[in-house]
Short mmCIF file of C-alpha atoms and ligand atoms in Angstrom, two decimals:
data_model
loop_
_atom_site.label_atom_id
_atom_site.label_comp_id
_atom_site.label_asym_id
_atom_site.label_seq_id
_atom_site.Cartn_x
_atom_site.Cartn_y
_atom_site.Cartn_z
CA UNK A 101 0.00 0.00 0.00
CA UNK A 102 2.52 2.66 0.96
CA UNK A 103 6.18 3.88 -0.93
CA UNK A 104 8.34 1.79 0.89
CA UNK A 105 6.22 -2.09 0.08
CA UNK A 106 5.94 -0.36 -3.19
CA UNK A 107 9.66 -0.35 -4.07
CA UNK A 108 10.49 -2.90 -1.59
CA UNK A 109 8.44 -4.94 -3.72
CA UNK A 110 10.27 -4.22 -6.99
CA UNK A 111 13.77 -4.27 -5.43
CA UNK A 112 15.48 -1.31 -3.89
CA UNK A 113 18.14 -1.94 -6.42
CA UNK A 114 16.67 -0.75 -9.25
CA UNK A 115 17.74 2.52 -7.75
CA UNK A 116 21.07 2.08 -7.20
CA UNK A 117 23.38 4.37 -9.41
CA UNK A 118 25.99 1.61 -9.90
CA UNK A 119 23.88 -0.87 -11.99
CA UNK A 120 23.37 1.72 -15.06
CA UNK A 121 21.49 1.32 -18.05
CA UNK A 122 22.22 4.18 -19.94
CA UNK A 123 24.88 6.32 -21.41
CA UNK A 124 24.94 8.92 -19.15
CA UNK A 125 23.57 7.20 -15.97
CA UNK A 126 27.25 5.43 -17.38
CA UNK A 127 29.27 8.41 -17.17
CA UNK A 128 28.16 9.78 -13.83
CA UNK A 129 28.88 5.46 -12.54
CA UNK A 130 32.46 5.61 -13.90
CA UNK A 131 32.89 8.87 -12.29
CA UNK A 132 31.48 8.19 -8.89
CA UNK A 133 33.57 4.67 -8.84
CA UNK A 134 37.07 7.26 -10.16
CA UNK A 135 36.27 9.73 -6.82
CA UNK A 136 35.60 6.97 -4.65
CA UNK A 137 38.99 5.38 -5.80
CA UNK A 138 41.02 9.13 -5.65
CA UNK A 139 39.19 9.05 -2.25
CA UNK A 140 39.88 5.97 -0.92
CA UNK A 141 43.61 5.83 -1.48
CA UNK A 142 43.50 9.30 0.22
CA UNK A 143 42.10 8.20 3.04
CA UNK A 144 44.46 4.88 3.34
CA UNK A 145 47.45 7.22 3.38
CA UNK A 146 46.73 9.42 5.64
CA UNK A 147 44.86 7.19 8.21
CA UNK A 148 47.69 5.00 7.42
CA UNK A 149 50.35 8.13 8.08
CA UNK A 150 48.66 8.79 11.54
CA UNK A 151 48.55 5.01 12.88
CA UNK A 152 51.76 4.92 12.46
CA UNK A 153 52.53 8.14 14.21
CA UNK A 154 50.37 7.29 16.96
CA UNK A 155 52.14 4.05 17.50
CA UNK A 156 55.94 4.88 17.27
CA UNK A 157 55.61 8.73 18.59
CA UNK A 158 53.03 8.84 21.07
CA UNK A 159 54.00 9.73 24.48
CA UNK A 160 56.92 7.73 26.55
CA UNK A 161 56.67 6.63 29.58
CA UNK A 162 59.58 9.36 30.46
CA UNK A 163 56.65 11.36 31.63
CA UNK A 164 57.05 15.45 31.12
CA UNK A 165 59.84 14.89 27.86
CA UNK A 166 58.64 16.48 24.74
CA UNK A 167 59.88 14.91 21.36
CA UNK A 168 62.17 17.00 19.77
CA UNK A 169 60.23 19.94 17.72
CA UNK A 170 61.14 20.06 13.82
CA UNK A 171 59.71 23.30 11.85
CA UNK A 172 59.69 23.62 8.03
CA UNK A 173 60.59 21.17 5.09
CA UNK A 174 60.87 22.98 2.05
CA UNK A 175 60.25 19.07 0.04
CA UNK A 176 57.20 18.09 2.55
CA UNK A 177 55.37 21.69 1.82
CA UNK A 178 55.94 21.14 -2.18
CA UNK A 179 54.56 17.92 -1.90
CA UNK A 180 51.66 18.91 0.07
CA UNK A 181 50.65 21.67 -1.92
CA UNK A 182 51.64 19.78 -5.77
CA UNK A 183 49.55 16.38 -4.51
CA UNK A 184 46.71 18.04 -3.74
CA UNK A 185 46.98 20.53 -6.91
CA UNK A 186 47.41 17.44 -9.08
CA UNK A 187 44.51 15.16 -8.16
CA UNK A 188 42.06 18.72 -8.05
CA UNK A 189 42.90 19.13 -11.92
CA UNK A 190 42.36 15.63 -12.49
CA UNK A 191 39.00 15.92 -11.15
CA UNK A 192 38.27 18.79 -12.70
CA UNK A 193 39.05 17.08 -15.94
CA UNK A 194 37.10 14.03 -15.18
CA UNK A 195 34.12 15.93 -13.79
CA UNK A 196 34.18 18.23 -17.17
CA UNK A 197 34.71 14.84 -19.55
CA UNK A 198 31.32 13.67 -17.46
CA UNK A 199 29.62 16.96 -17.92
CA UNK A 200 30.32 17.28 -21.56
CA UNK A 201 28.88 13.45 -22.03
CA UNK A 202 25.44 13.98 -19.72
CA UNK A 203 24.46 17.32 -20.81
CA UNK A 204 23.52 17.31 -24.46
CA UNK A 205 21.26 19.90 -26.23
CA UNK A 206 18.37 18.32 -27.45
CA UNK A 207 18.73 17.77 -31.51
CA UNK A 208 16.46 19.72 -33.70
CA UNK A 209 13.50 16.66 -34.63
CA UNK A 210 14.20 14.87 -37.58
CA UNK A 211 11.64 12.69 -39.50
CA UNK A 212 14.51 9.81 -39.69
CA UNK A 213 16.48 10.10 -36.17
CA UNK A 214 14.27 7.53 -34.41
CA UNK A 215 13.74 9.97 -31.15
CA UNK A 216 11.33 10.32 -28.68
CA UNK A 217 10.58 13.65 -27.42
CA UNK A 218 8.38 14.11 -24.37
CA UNK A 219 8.10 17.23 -22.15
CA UNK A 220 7.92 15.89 -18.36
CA UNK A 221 5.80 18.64 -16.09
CA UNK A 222 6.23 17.89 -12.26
CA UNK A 223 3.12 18.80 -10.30
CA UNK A 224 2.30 18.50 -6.88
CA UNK A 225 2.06 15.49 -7.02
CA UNK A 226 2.96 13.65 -9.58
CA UNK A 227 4.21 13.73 -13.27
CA UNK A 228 2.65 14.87 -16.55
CA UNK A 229 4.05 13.38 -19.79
CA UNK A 230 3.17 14.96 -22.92
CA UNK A 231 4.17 12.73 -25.93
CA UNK A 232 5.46 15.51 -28.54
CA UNK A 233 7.15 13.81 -31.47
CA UNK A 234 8.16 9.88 -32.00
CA UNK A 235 10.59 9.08 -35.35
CA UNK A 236 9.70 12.77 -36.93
CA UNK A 237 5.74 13.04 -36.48
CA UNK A 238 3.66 14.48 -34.25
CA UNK A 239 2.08 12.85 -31.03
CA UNK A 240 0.63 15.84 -28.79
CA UNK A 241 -0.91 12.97 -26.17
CA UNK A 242 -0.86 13.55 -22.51
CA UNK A 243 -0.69 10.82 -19.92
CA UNK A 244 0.79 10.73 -16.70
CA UNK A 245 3.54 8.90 -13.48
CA UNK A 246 4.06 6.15 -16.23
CA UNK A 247 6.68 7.08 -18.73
CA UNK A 248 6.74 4.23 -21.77
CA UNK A 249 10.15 4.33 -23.90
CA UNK A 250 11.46 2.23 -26.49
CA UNK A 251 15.07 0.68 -25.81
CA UNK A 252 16.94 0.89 -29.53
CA UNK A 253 19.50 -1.29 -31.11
CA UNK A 254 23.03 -1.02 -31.46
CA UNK A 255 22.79 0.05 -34.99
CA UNK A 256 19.54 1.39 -34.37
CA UNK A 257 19.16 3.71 -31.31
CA UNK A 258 16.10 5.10 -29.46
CA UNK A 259 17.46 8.22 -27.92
CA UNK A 260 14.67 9.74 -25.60
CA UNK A 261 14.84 13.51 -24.57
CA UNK A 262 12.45 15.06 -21.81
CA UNK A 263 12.19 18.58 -21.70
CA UNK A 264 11.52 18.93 -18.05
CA UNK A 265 9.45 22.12 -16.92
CA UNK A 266 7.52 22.71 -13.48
CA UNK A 267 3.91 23.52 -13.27
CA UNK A 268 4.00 25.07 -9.25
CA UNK A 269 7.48 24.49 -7.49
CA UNK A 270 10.76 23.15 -7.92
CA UNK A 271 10.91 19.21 -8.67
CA UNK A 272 13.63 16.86 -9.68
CA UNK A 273 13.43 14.24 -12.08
CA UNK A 274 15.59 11.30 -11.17
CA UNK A 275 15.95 7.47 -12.07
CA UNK A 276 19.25 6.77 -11.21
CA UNK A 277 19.48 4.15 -13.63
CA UNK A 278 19.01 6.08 -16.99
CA UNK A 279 20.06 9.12 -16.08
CA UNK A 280 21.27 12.43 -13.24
CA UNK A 281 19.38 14.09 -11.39
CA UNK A 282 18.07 17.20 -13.64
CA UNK A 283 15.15 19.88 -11.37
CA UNK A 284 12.25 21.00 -12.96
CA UNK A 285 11.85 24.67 -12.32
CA UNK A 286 8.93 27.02 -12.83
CA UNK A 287 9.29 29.44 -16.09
CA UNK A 288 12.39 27.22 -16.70
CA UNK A 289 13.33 24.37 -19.25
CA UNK A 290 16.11 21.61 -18.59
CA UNK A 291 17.02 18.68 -20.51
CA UNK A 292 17.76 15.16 -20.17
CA UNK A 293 18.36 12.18 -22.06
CA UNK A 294 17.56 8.68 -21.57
CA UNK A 295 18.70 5.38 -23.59
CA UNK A 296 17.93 2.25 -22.08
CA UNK A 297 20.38 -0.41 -22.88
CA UNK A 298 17.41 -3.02 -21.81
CA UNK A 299 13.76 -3.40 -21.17
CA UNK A 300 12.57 -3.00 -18.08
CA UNK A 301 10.95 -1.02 -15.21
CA UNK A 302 13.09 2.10 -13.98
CA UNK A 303 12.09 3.25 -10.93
CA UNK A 304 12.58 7.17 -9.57
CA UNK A 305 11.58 9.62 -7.17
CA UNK A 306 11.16 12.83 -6.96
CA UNK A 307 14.51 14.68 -5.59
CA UNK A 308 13.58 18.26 -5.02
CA UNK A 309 11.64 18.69 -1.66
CA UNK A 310 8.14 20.16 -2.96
CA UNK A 311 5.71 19.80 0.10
CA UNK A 312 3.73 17.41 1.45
CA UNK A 313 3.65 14.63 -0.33
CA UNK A 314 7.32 15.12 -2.01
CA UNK A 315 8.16 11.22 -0.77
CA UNK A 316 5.44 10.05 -2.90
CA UNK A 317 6.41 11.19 -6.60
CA UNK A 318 7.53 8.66 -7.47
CA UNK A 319 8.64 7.98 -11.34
CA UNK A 320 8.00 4.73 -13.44
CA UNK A 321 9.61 4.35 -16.54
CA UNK A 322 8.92 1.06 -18.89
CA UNK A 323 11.57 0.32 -21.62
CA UNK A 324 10.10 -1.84 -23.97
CA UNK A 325 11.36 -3.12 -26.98
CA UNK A 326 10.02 -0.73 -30.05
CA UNK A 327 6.83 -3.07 -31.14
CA UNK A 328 5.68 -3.20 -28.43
CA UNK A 329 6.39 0.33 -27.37
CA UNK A 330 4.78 1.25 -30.56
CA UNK A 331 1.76 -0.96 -29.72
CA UNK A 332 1.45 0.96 -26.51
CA UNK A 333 1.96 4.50 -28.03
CA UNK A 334 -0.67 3.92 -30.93
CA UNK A 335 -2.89 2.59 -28.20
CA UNK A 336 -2.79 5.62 -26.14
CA UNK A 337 -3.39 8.21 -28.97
CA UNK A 338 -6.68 7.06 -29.31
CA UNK A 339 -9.79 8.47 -27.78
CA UNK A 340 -11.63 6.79 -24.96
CA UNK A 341 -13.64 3.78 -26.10
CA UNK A 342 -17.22 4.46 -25.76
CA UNK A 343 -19.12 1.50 -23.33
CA UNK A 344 -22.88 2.29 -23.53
CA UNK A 345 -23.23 -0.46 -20.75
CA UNK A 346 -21.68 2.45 -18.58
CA UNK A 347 -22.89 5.56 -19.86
CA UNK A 348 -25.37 6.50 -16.58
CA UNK A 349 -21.43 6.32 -15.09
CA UNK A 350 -20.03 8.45 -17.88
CA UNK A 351 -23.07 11.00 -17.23
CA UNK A 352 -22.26 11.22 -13.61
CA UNK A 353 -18.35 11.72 -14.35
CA UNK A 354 -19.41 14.45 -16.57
CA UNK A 355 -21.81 16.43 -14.28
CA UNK A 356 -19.05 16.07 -11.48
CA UNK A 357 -16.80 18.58 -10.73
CA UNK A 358 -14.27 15.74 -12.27
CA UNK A 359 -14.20 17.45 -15.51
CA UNK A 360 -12.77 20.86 -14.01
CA UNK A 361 -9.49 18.62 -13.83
CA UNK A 362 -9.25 15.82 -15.29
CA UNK A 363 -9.71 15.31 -19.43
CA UNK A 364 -10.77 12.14 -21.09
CA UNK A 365 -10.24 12.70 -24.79
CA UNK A 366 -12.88 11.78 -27.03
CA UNK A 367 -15.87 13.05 -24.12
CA UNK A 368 -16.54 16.98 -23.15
CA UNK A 369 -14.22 16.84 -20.06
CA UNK A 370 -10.90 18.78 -20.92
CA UNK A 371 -9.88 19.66 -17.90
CA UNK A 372 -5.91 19.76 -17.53
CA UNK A 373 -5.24 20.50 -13.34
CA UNK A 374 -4.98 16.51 -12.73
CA UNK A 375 -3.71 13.68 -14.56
CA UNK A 376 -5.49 12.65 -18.12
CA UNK A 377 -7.59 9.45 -17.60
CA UNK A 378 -8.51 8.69 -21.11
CA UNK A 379 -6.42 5.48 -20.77
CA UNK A 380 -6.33 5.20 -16.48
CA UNK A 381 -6.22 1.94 -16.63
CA UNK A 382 -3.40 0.75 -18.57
CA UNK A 383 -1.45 2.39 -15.99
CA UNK A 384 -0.29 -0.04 -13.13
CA UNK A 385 -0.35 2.40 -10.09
CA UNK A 386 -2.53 5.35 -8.76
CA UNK A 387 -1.07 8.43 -7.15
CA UNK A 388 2.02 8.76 -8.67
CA UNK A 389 3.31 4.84 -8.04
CA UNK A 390 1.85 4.89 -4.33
CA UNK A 391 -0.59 2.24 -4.98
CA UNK A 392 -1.23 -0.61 -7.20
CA UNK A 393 -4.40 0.29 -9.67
CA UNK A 394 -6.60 -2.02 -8.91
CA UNK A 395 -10.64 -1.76 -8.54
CA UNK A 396 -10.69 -1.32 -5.04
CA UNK A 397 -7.93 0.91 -4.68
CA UNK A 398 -9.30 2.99 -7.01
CA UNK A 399 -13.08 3.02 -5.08
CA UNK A 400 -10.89 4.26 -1.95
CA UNK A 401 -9.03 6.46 -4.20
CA UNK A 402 -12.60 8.35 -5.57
CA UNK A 403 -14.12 8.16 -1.79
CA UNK A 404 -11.72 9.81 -0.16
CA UNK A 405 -8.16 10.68 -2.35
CA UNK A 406 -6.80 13.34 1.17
CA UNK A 407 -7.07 9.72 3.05
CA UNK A 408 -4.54 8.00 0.52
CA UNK A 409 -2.59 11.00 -0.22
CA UNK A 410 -3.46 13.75 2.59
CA UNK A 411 -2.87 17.27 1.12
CA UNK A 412 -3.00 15.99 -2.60
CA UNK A 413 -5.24 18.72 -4.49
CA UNK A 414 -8.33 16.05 -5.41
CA UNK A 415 -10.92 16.52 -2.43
CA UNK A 416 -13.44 14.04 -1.63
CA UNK A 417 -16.84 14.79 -3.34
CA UNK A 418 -19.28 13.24 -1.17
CA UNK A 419 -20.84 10.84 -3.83
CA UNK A 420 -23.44 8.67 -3.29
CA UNK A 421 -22.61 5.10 -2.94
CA UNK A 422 -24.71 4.81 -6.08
CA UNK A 423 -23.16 7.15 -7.78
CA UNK A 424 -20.08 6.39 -7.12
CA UNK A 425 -20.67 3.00 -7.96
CA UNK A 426 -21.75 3.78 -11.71
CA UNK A 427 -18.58 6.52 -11.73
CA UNK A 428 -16.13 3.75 -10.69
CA UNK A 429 -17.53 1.01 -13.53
CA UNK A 430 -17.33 3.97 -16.11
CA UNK A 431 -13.91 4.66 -15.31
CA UNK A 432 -12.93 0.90 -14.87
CA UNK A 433 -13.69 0.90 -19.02
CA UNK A 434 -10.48 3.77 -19.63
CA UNK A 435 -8.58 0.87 -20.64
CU1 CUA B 630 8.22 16.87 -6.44
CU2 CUA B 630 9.60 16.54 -4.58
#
């Protein structure tokens, strides 16, 4: 039910920065593993240096009898100020090399590059994916907290580039595995780029302290292999299927307040505060990854969303269990 089971569930490691899975979740790996070696033999040598002291010039027993007192070493001060200069500029280097390899411009879309763009808004809280452009033609789809990418080829690759913007306060997208940490700032766009080397589920988190409910923004992304990413993205650009077995539910969705937020394309609710539930249930969790999306979490969800996710900007509406009832089995057909 909560964060933790959540990604205790799907394995803690799938946040680790030292299993990468793409190029520049690979660069910031080698460099973290290149300052943790600098650092360790540092730390060796001069742990090392004051062992030893400790042991073979600590206090005699000839109580009151200082050691004798040395001052200045021309060679010790060059070394201590040359060392030090030496492994800074290395880092530097290093740290620039990484820099250069993580932060790429986005490309100008091309109709025959193979990329994905997608521009990633981070709301209080959760995440808002608009699908812009996929191998040179327009998307314009919104969906949300589940990102779907394709993982390329060798000879064929899938770059994926989120423009990352904020739509209240500062947020920070981060799945360790495919990429740095990049914020999301208001009346601000940054860039990232992913490339999964594999399919899979990526897990992230929010890394920006935003409020409340910071802890549970959590990010999902699914690498998938480009059929059946394609299969998913021509899925989700089409409009809500119409179930007349549910449309006293549909009716009651639409003469809620629901539609001042949410947008179901294809129907007259537009609105575009909360997340887009034209397709609601092909995603596997509710409220940003906190819970699985299941029937039932979905009815506690819609009776009461402050319970599951206290300060989260859906109230409760005070259906009728009737109503609510028909509401749920309409939106239980957003496959
Ligand atoms: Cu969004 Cu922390």
């Amino acid at each position: 039910m909560n964060t933790l089971l959540v990604l205790a569930s799907e394995g803690a490691k799938n946040l680790s920065i030292f299993d990468p899975a793409s190029p520049s979740a690979e660069s910031i790996r080698n460099l973290s593993m290149l300052v943790l070696a600098i650092c360790g033999v540092i730390f060796v040598i001069v742990e090392g240096v004051l062992c030893y002291c400790l042991l073979n010039f600590g206090r005699s027993s000839e109580k009151g009898m200082e050691p004798p007192q040395v001052y200045g070493s021309k060679p010790i001060e060059i070394a201590w100020t040359a060392a030090p200069a030496l492994i800074v500029f290395i880092l530097v280097l290093v740290t620039t090399r990484a820099l250069w390899e993580v932060e790429t411009d986005p490309p100008k879309p091309q109709s025959d590059d193979n990329a994905l763009f997608v521009t990633v808004v981070g709301r209080q809280w959760w995440w808002e994916y608009t699908y812009e452009i996929y191998d040179g033609k327009k998307l314009g789809f919104t969906t949300s907290n589940e990102l779907h990418i394709p993982v390329g080829q060798k000879d064929k690759k899938r770059p994926v580039h989120l423009a990352l913007k904020s739509a209240d306060v500062c947020h920070s997208f981060w799945v360790p595995r495919l990429a740095g940490k990049t914020d999301c700032i208001p009346g601000r766009t940054n860039y990232v780029y992913l490339q999964p080397s594999q399919p899979g589920l990526f897990l992230g988190q929010c890394a920006e302290y935003c409020g409340a409910q910071h802890a549970n923004m959590m990010i999902r992304v699914v690498a998938e292999p480009v059929d059946e990413f394609e299969k998913w993205l021509a899925h989700e650009q089409d409009i809500a299927v119409d179930d007349p077995q549910v449309a006293q539910g549909k009716g009651a969705f639409l003469s809620q307040s629901c539609v001042n937020c949410h947008r179901v394309r294809g129907t007259s609710a537009v609105g575009t505060f909360g997340p887009d539930l034209t397709h609601l249930m092909s995603r596997k969790t509710l409220a940003s990854g906190m819970t699985a999306n299941s029937p039932e979490t979905l009815r506690g969800w819609v009776t009461d969303p402050q319970k599951v996710k206290p300060s989260c900007l859906m109230p409760a509406f005070g259906l009728t269990d009737h109503d609510r009832d028909q509401l749920i089995d309409y939106l239980l057909t957003l496959k």
